[in-house]
Amino acid sequence: MHKIGILFLNGGSASTAILPTEIFAGTGTVWNALRGDDAEERFEVTTASLDGEPVRVGPAIGLTPECAFDGLGDADLIFVPAGGMELADLIREGYCIDSVVAANREVVPWLRRWNAEGKQIAGVCSGVALLAAAGLLDGRRATTHWAVAERYRRRFPAVDWQPEYLVTDAGDVYCGGGINAAADLALYLVEKFCGREVAVKTAKSLLIEMPRTWQVAFAHLSVRCEHEDAPVRRAQEWLHAHYADDVRLEGLAAMVGMSGRNFARRFKQATGQSPLGYLHALRIATARRMLENGRRTVQEVMYECGYEDPIFFRKLFRRHTGLSPNEYRARFGQGRGALAMAAE
């Protein structure tokens, strides 16, 4: 039986701690009970706070752990939920990585210690910041919420951030994107430790989906405009107004008074993307908005975004979102809200 230690941290989201607890505890038990079979527990779950005392994770939510961190000595895996920033703080101050780490500064040495002992570590949402602060993600692939990915890149440049994924696996360190990715990460670990059949049964018994791979379908175009390179900023503004035009690198560079080579270098330095990559991202972001809000056909959207080859457009759209244009419209288009689906 695998032994899982789930941390309870002050602040953050209760669901990122409670949902994994229920998924791990329900593995091999809920499905069996529903079918009248004997339970086959796969995980021994222990919850712990820093000092063993209850924690507060919201204005009216308190969590009482079973033990303190030092009681997790025989755990195989430590699960780190979101912590250090409640919703009210997020609304008032915005998301601040340093505030999250400072609020959990006593947790970070424990993560280093557990990692040195050979325990596997999983983190979700702001819990990923603690893994990064502990140095566990240096030189390794990791994910975080798409909306704060650029901040994580600046704060932890040694990490290979891949925010297009909801879950990343670096061998013994695992990451999940936003709050609801807690379920994806927990089920991913169930599948890794217990096999796909057990994971599917667990998901079915708890009425949740199997782990999703991508979060890019939920993301919006990340436009880095906080740089001080005025010519690059002018080029960005022009691209936003003329994204459907036949854009040529040489023409764009000449417009801002640079050689093509120098322009490409400075654009990548300022925005984190090549000019062509930026243009494709901008066009696909526009296509997504059209698919979400309008009744244009996919072919009409393709043309209006500057593409003429349907095969290339579909491949590029899937690369950026993880979905085909039709799949994206079915999931995010108007008329496909919860009320509409519930009425079917």
PDB file of N, CA and C in Angstrom, residues 139-213:
ATOM      1  N   GLY A 139      16.078  22.886 -13.398  1.00  0.00           N
ATOM      2  CA  GLY A 139      16.493  22.037 -14.496  1.00  0.00           C
ATOM      3  C   GLY A 139      15.478  20.990 -14.891  1.00  0.00           C
ATOM      4  N   ARG A 140      14.257  21.095 -14.370  1.00  0.00           N
ATOM      5  CA  ARG A 140      13.244  20.078 -14.631  1.00  0.00           C
ATOM      6  C   ARG A 140      11.983  20.736 -15.163  1.00  0.00           C
ATOM      7  N   ARG A 141      11.167  19.948 -15.850  1.00  0.00           N
ATOM      8  CA  ARG A 141       9.921  20.474 -16.400  1.00  0.00           C
ATOM      9  C   ARG A 141       8.873  20.585 -15.294  1.00  0.00           C
ATOM     10  N   ALA A 142       8.088  21.637 -15.379  1.00  0.00           N
ATOM     11  CA  ALA A 142       7.063  21.882 -14.373  1.00  0.00           C
ATOM     12  C   ALA A 142       5.958  22.719 -15.006  1.00  0.00           C
ATOM     13  N   THR A 143       4.804  22.751 -14.352  1.00  0.00           N
ATOM     14  CA  THR A 143       3.715  23.574 -14.845  1.00  0.00           C
ATOM     15  C   THR A 143       3.172  24.435 -13.720  1.00  0.00           C
ATOM     16  N   THR A 144       2.402  25.432 -14.109  1.00  0.00           N
ATOM     17  CA  THR A 144       1.696  26.285 -13.158  1.00  0.00           C
ATOM     18  C   THR A 144       0.487  26.843 -13.881  1.00  0.00           C
ATOM     19  N   HIS A 145      -0.301  27.653 -13.210  1.00  0.00           N
ATOM     20  CA  HIS A 145      -1.474  28.246 -13.858  1.00  0.00           C
ATOM     21  C   HIS A 145      -1.024  29.129 -15.014  1.00  0.00           C
ATOM     22  N   TRP A 146      -1.716  29.020 -16.152  1.00  0.00           N
ATOM     23  CA  TRP A 146      -1.297  29.744 -17.352  1.00  0.00           C
ATOM     24  C   TRP A 146      -1.214  31.257 -17.134  1.00  0.00           C
ATOM     25  N   ALA A 147      -2.088  31.798 -16.260  1.00  0.00           N
ATOM     26  CA  ALA A 147      -2.150  33.252 -16.099  1.00  0.00           C
ATOM     27  C   ALA A 147      -0.943  33.826 -15.367  1.00  0.00           C
ATOM     28  N   VAL A 148      -0.224  33.002 -14.608  1.00  0.00           N
ATOM     29  CA  VAL A 148       0.931  33.497 -13.850  1.00  0.00           C
ATOM     30  C   VAL A 148       2.235  32.857 -14.318  1.00  0.00           C
ATOM     31  N   ALA A 149       2.189  32.162 -15.443  1.00  0.00           N
ATOM     32  CA  ALA A 149       3.369  31.437 -15.914  1.00  0.00           C
ATOM     33  C   ALA A 149       4.552  32.358 -16.155  1.00  0.00           C
ATOM     34  N   GLU A 150       4.303  33.554 -16.704  1.00  0.00           N
ATOM     35  CA  GLU A 150       5.407  34.470 -16.993  1.00  0.00           C
ATOM     36  C   GLU A 150       6.065  34.944 -15.704  1.00  0.00           C
ATOM     37  N   ARG A 151       5.287  35.137 -14.669  1.00  0.00           N
ATOM     38  CA  ARG A 151       5.864  35.530 -13.371  1.00  0.00           C
ATOM     39  C   ARG A 151       6.730  34.411 -12.800  1.00  0.00           C
ATOM     40  N   TYR A 152       6.274  33.183 -12.971  1.00  0.00           N
ATOM     41  CA  TYR A 152       7.073  32.053 -12.492  1.00  0.00           C
ATOM     42  C   TYR A 152       8.373  31.942 -13.274  1.00  0.00           C
ATOM     43  N   ARG A 153       8.319  32.199 -14.570  1.00  0.00           N
ATOM     44  CA  ARG A 153       9.553  32.150 -15.366  1.00  0.00           C
ATOM     45  C   ARG A 153      10.564  33.174 -14.874  1.00  0.00           C
ATOM     46  N   ARG A 154      10.081  34.371 -14.558  1.00  0.00           N
ATOM     47  CA  ARG A 154      10.996  35.417 -14.083  1.00  0.00           C
ATOM     48  C   ARG A 154      11.508  35.096 -12.688  1.00  0.00           C
ATOM     49  N   ARG A 155      10.642  34.576 -11.834  1.00  0.00           N
ATOM     50  CA  ARG A 155      11.029  34.320 -10.434  1.00  0.00           C
ATOM     51  C   ARG A 155      11.910  33.088 -10.297  1.00  0.00           C
ATOM     52  N   PHE A 156      11.665  32.066 -11.128  1.00  0.00           N
ATOM     53  CA  PHE A 156      12.425  30.811 -11.041  1.00  0.00           C
ATOM     54  C   PHE A 156      12.939  30.446 -12.441  1.00  0.00           C
ATOM     55  N   PRO A 157      13.945  31.170 -12.943  1.00  0.00           N
ATOM     56  CA  PRO A 157      14.402  30.964 -14.327  1.00  0.00           C
ATOM     57  C   PRO A 157      15.089  29.625 -14.570  1.00  0.00           C
ATOM     58  N   ALA A 158      15.492  28.929 -13.526  1.00  0.00           N
ATOM     59  CA  ALA A 158      16.181  27.641 -13.710  1.00  0.00           C
ATOM     60  C   ALA A 158      15.206  26.511 -13.997  1.00  0.00           C
ATOM     61  N   VAL A 159      13.909  26.784 -13.892  1.00  0.00           N
ATOM     62  CA  VAL A 159      12.900  25.755 -14.093  1.00  0.00           C
ATOM     63  C   VAL A 159      12.430  25.772 -15.543  1.00  0.00           C
ATOM     64  N   ASP A 160      12.189  24.599 -16.110  1.00  0.00           N
ATOM     65  CA  ASP A 160      11.657  24.482 -17.468  1.00  0.00           C
ATOM     66  C   ASP A 160      10.125  24.534 -17.401  1.00  0.00           C
ATOM     67  N   TRP A 161       9.580  25.732 -17.369  1.00  0.00           N
ATOM     68  CA  TRP A 161       8.129  25.911 -17.213  1.00  0.00           C
ATOM     69  C   TRP A 161       7.406  25.544 -18.499  1.00  0.00           C
ATOM     70  N   GLN A 162       6.409  24.683 -18.381  1.00  0.00           N
ATOM     71  CA  GLN A 162       5.604  24.249 -19.517  1.00  0.00           C
ATOM     72  C   GLN A 162       4.120  24.389 -19.156  1.00  0.00           C
ATOM     73  N   PRO A 163       3.625  25.636 -19.106  1.00  0.00           N
ATOM     74  CA  PRO A 163       2.263  25.879 -18.614  1.00  0.00           C
ATOM     75  C   PRO A 163       1.168  25.378 -19.542  1.00  0.00           C
ATOM     76  N   GLU A 164       1.541  24.907 -20.753  1.00  0.00           N
ATOM     77  CA  GLU A 164       0.513  24.342 -21.626  1.00  0.00           C
ATOM     78  C   GLU A 164      -0.030  23.020 -21.079  1.00  0.00           C
ATOM     79  N   TYR A 165       0.703  22.419 -20.141  1.00  0.00           N
ATOM     80  CA  TYR A 165       0.267  21.157 -19.548  1.00  0.00           C
ATOM     81  C   TYR A 165      -0.431  21.386 -18.214  1.00  0.00           C
ATOM     82  N   LEU A 166      -1.456  20.584 -17.934  1.00  0.00           N
ATOM     83  CA  LEU A 166      -2.119  20.630 -16.636  1.00  0.00           C
ATOM     84  C   LEU A 166      -1.313  19.878 -15.587  1.00  0.00           C
ATOM     85  N   VAL A 167      -0.630  18.815 -16.019  1.00  0.00           N
ATOM     86  CA  VAL A 167       0.158  17.985 -15.109  1.00  0.00           C
ATOM     87  C   VAL A 167       1.521  17.721 -15.738  1.00  0.00           C
ATOM     88  N   THR A 168       2.584  17.821 -14.943  1.00  0.00           N
ATOM     89  CA  THR A 168       3.915  17.439 -15.406  1.00  0.00           C
ATOM     90  C   THR A 168       4.510  16.410 -14.460  1.00  0.00           C
ATOM     91  N   ASP A 169       5.318  15.532 -15.022  1.00  0.00           N
ATOM     92  CA  ASP A 169       5.948  14.444 -14.286  1.00  0.00           C
ATOM     93  C   ASP A 169       7.443  14.520 -14.547  1.00  0.00           C
ATOM     94  N   ALA A 170       8.226  14.844 -13.503  1.00  0.00           N
ATOM     95  CA  ALA A 170       9.686  14.929 -13.635  1.00  0.00           C
ATOM     96  C   ALA A 170      10.360  13.746 -12.957  1.00  0.00           C
ATOM     97  N   GLY A 171       9.646  12.637 -12.844  1.00  0.00           N
ATOM     98  CA  GLY A 171      10.236  11.427 -12.272  1.00  0.00           C
ATOM     99  C   GLY A 171       9.847  11.214 -10.829  1.00  0.00           C
ATOM    100  N   ASP A 172      10.231  12.152  -9.968  1.00  0.00           N
ATOM    101  CA  ASP A 172       9.862  12.047  -8.553  1.00  0.00           C
ATOM    102  C   ASP A 172       9.251  13.348  -8.033  1.00  0.00           C
ATOM    103  N   VAL A 173       9.041  14.296  -8.939  1.00  0.00           N
ATOM    104  CA  VAL A 173       8.407  15.563  -8.582  1.00  0.00           C
ATOM    105  C   VAL A 173       7.310  15.844  -9.619  1.00  0.00           C
ATOM    106  N   TYR A 174       6.116  16.130  -9.124  1.00  0.00           N
ATOM    107  CA  TYR A 174       4.967  16.294  -9.997  1.00  0.00           C
ATOM    108  C   TYR A 174       4.323  17.656  -9.734  1.00  0.00           C
ATOM    109  N   CYS A 175       3.773  18.259 -10.802  1.00  0.00           N
ATOM    110  CA  CYS A 175       3.124  19.561 -10.662  1.00  0.00           C
ATOM    111  C   CYS A 175       1.767  19.550 -11.335  1.00  0.00           C
ATOM    112  N   GLY A 176       0.842  20.334 -10.767  1.00  0.00           N
ATOM    113  CA  GLY A 176      -0.471  20.541 -11.369  1.00  0.00           C
ATOM    114  C   GLY A 176      -0.724  22.027 -11.501  1.00  0.00           C
ATOM    115  N   GLY A 177      -1.476  22.435 -12.537  1.00  0.00           N
ATOM    116  CA  GLY A 177      -1.687  23.847 -12.843  1.00  0.00           C
ATOM    117  C   GLY A 177      -2.503  24.597 -11.811  1.00  0.00           C
ATOM    118  N   GLY A 178      -3.769  24.846 -12.080  1.00  0.00           N
ATOM    119  CA  GLY A 178      -4.603  25.632 -11.182  1.00  0.00           C
ATOM    120  C   GLY A 178      -5.325  24.786 -10.149  1.00  0.00           C
ATOM    121  N   ILE A 179      -6.307  25.399  -9.504  1.00  0.00           N
ATOM    122  CA  ILE A 179      -7.015  24.755  -8.397  1.00  0.00           C
ATOM    123  C   ILE A 179      -7.621  23.417  -8.800  1.00  0.00           C
ATOM    124  N   ASN A 180      -8.403  23.410  -9.877  1.00  0.00           N
ATOM    125  CA  ASN A 180      -9.079  22.172 -10.262  1.00  0.00           C
ATOM    126  C   ASN A 180      -8.139  21.116 -10.823  1.00  0.00           C
ATOM    127  N   ALA A 181      -6.896  21.502 -11.104  1.00  0.00           N
ATOM    128  CA  ALA A 181      -5.908  20.521 -11.539  1.00  0.00           C
ATOM    129  C   ALA A 181      -5.513  19.589 -10.395  1.00  0.00           C
ATOM    130  N   ALA A 182      -5.958  19.891  -9.176  1.00  0.00           N
ATOM    131  CA  ALA A 182      -5.696  18.987  -8.045  1.00  0.00           C
ATOM    132  C   ALA A 182      -6.273  17.611  -8.325  1.00  0.00           C
ATOM    133  N   ALA A 183      -7.465  17.576  -8.934  1.00  0.00           N
ATOM    134  CA  ALA A 183      -8.083  16.295  -9.271  1.00  0.00           C
ATOM    135  C   ALA A 183      -7.307  15.600 -10.380  1.00  0.00           C
ATOM    136  N   ASP A 184      -6.880  16.360 -11.392  1.00  0.00           N
ATOM    137  CA  ASP A 184      -6.106  15.780 -12.486  1.00  0.00           C
ATOM    138  C   ASP A 184      -4.796  15.194 -11.972  1.00  0.00           C
ATOM    139  N   LEU A 185      -4.122  15.924 -11.105  1.00  0.00           N
ATOM    140  CA  LEU A 185      -2.846  15.462 -10.573  1.00  0.00           C
ATOM    141  C   LEU A 185      -3.038  14.225  -9.702  1.00  0.00           C
ATOM    142  N   ALA A 186      -4.066  14.236  -8.847  1.00  0.00           N
ATOM    143  CA  ALA A 186      -4.303  13.088  -7.979  1.00  0.00           C
ATOM    144  C   ALA A 186      -4.630  11.840  -8.793  1.00  0.00           C
ATOM    145  N   LEU A 187      -5.491  11.975  -9.799  1.00  0.00           N
ATOM    146  CA  LEU A 187      -5.837  10.817 -10.629  1.00  0.00           C
ATOM    147  C   LEU A 187      -4.651  10.360 -11.472  1.00  0.00           C
ATOM    148  N   TYR A 188      -3.813  11.308 -11.902  1.00  0.00           N
ATOM    149  CA  TYR A 188      -2.601  10.929 -12.622  1.00  0.00           C
ATOM    150  C   TYR A 188      -1.726  10.040 -11.731  1.00  0.00           C
ATOM    151  N   LEU A 189      -1.598  10.423 -10.469  1.00  0.00           N
ATOM    152  CA  LEU A 189      -0.783   9.635  -9.545  1.00  0.00           C
ATOM    153  C   LEU A 189      -1.423   8.283  -9.248  1.00  0.00           C
ATOM    154  N   VAL A 190      -2.755   8.248  -9.179  1.00  0.00           N
ATOM    155  CA  VAL A 190      -3.443   6.963  -9.010  1.00  0.00           C
ATOM    156  C   VAL A 190      -3.104   6.041 -10.179  1.00  0.00           C
ATOM    157  N   GLU A 191      -3.177   6.601 -11.397  1.00  0.00           N
ATOM    158  CA  GLU A 191      -2.870   5.785 -12.574  1.00  0.00           C
ATOM    159  C   GLU A 191      -1.413   5.349 -12.578  1.00  0.00           C
ATOM    160  N   LYS A 192      -0.515   6.242 -12.189  1.00  0.00           N
ATOM    161  CA  LYS A 192       0.912   5.901 -12.196  1.00  0.00           C
ATOM    162  C   LYS A 192       1.223   4.795 -11.192  1.00  0.00           C
ATOM    163  N   PHE A 193       0.634   4.869 -10.006  1.00  0.00           N
ATOM    164  CA  PHE A 193       0.954   3.907  -8.952  1.00  0.00           C
ATOM    165  C   PHE A 193       0.114   2.629  -9.018  1.00  0.00           C
ATOM    166  N   CYS A 194      -1.103   2.741  -9.550  1.00  0.00           N
ATOM    167  CA  CYS A 194      -2.031   1.609  -9.478  1.00  0.00           C
ATOM    168  C   CYS A 194      -2.496   1.093 -10.832  1.00  0.00           C
ATOM    169  N   GLY A 195      -2.177   1.791 -11.905  1.00  0.00           N
ATOM    170  CA  GLY A 195      -2.583   1.351 -13.228  1.00  0.00           C
ATOM    171  C   GLY A 195      -3.835   2.059 -13.715  1.00  0.00           C
ATOM    172  N   ARG A 196      -4.023   2.009 -15.033  1.00  0.00           N
ATOM    173  CA  ARG A 196      -5.124   2.750 -15.651  1.00  0.00           C
ATOM    174  C   ARG A 196      -6.491   2.218 -15.237  1.00  0.00           C
ATOM    175  N   GLU A 197      -6.631   0.915 -15.153  1.00  0.00           N
ATOM    176  CA  GLU A 197      -7.940   0.342 -14.816  1.00  0.00           C
ATOM    177  C   GLU A 197      -8.431   0.840 -13.463  1.00  0.00           C
ATOM    178  N   VAL A 198      -7.547   0.856 -12.488  1.00  0.00           N
ATOM    179  CA  VAL A 198      -7.922   1.342 -11.164  1.00  0.00           C
ATOM    180  C   VAL A 198      -8.258   2.822 -11.204  1.00  0.00           C
ATOM    181  N   ALA A 199      -7.478   3.596 -11.953  1.00  0.00           N
ATOM    182  CA  ALA A 199      -7.737   5.029 -12.050  1.00  0.00           C
ATOM    183  C   ALA A 199      -9.093   5.303 -12.696  1.00  0.00           C
ATOM    184  N   VAL A 200      -9.418   4.575 -13.753  1.00  0.00           N
ATOM    185  CA  VAL A 200     -10.703   4.767 -14.426  1.00  0.00           C
ATOM    186  C   VAL A 200     -11.852   4.424 -13.481  1.00  0.00           C
ATOM    187  N   LYS A 201     -11.737   3.344 -12.753  1.00  0.00           N
ATOM    188  CA  LYS A 201     -12.782   2.966 -11.802  1.00  0.00           C
ATOM    189  C   LYS A 201     -12.942   4.027 -10.710  1.00  0.00           C
ATOM    190  N   THR A 202     -11.823   4.571 -10.261  1.00  0.00           N
ATOM    191  CA  THR A 202     -11.869   5.621  -9.237  1.00  0.00           C
ATOM    192  C   THR A 202     -12.577   6.856  -9.775  1.00  0.00           C
ATOM    193  N   ALA A 203     -12.227   7.251 -10.993  1.00  0.00           N
ATOM    194  CA  ALA A 203     -12.845   8.426 -11.596  1.00  0.00           C
ATOM    195  C   ALA A 203     -14.345   8.218 -11.788  1.00  0.00           C
ATOM    196  N   LYS A 204     -14.725   7.058 -12.282  1.00  0.00           N
ATOM    197  CA  LYS A 204     -16.149   6.769 -12.500  1.00  0.00           C
ATOM    198  C   LYS A 204     -16.922   6.765 -11.187  1.00  0.00           C
ATOM    199  N   SER A 205     -16.349   6.176 -10.169  1.00  0.00           N
ATOM    200  CA  SER A 205     -17.069   6.075  -8.890  1.00  0.00           C
ATOM    201  C   SER A 205     -17.243   7.425  -8.223  1.00  0.00           C
ATOM    202  N   LEU A 206     -16.321   8.361  -8.482  1.00  0.00           N
ATOM    203  CA  LEU A 206     -16.398   9.699  -7.882  1.00  0.00           C
ATOM    204  C   LEU A 206     -16.998  10.731  -8.838  1.00  0.00           C
ATOM    205  N   LEU A 207     -17.423  10.267 -10.034  1.00  0.00           N
ATOM    206  CA  LEU A 207     -18.055  11.140 -11.033  1.00  0.00           C
ATOM    207  C   LEU A 207     -17.149  12.309 -11.428  1.00  0.00           C
ATOM    208  N   ILE A 208     -15.891  12.009 -11.669  1.00  0.00           N
ATOM    209  CA  ILE A 208     -14.955  13.013 -12.158  1.00  0.00           C
ATOM    210  C   ILE A 208     -14.273  12.465 -13.399  1.00  0.00           C
ATOM    211  N   GLU A 209     -13.756  13.378 -14.231  1.00  0.00           N
ATOM    212  CA  GLU A 209     -13.121  12.974 -15.475  1.00  0.00           C
ATOM    213  C   GLU A 209     -11.711  12.450 -15.217  1.00  0.00           C
ATOM    214  N   MET A 210     -11.255  11.607 -16.126  1.00  0.00           N
ATOM    215  CA  MET A 210      -9.860  11.193 -16.088  1.00  0.00           C
ATOM    216  C   MET A 210      -8.973  12.405 -16.339  1.00  0.00           C
ATOM    217  N   PRO A 211      -7.714  12.336 -15.936  1.00  0.00           N
ATOM    218  CA  PRO A 211      -6.840  13.514 -16.026  1.00  0.00           C
ATOM    219  C   PRO A 211      -6.821  14.133 -17.413  1.00  0.00           C
ATOM    220  N   ARG A 212      -7.014  15.455 -17.455  1.00  0.00           N
ATOM    221  CA  ARG A 212      -6.860  16.215 -18.687  1.00  0.00           C
ATOM    222  C   ARG A 212      -5.366  16.499 -18.885  1.00  0.00           C
ATOM    223  N   THR A 213      -4.964  16.619 -20.128  1.00  0.00           N
ATOM    224  CA  THR A 213      -3.546  16.832 -20.426  1.00  0.00           C
ATOM    225  C   THR A 213      -3.189  18.302 -20.525  1.00  0.00           C
TER     226      THR A 213
END
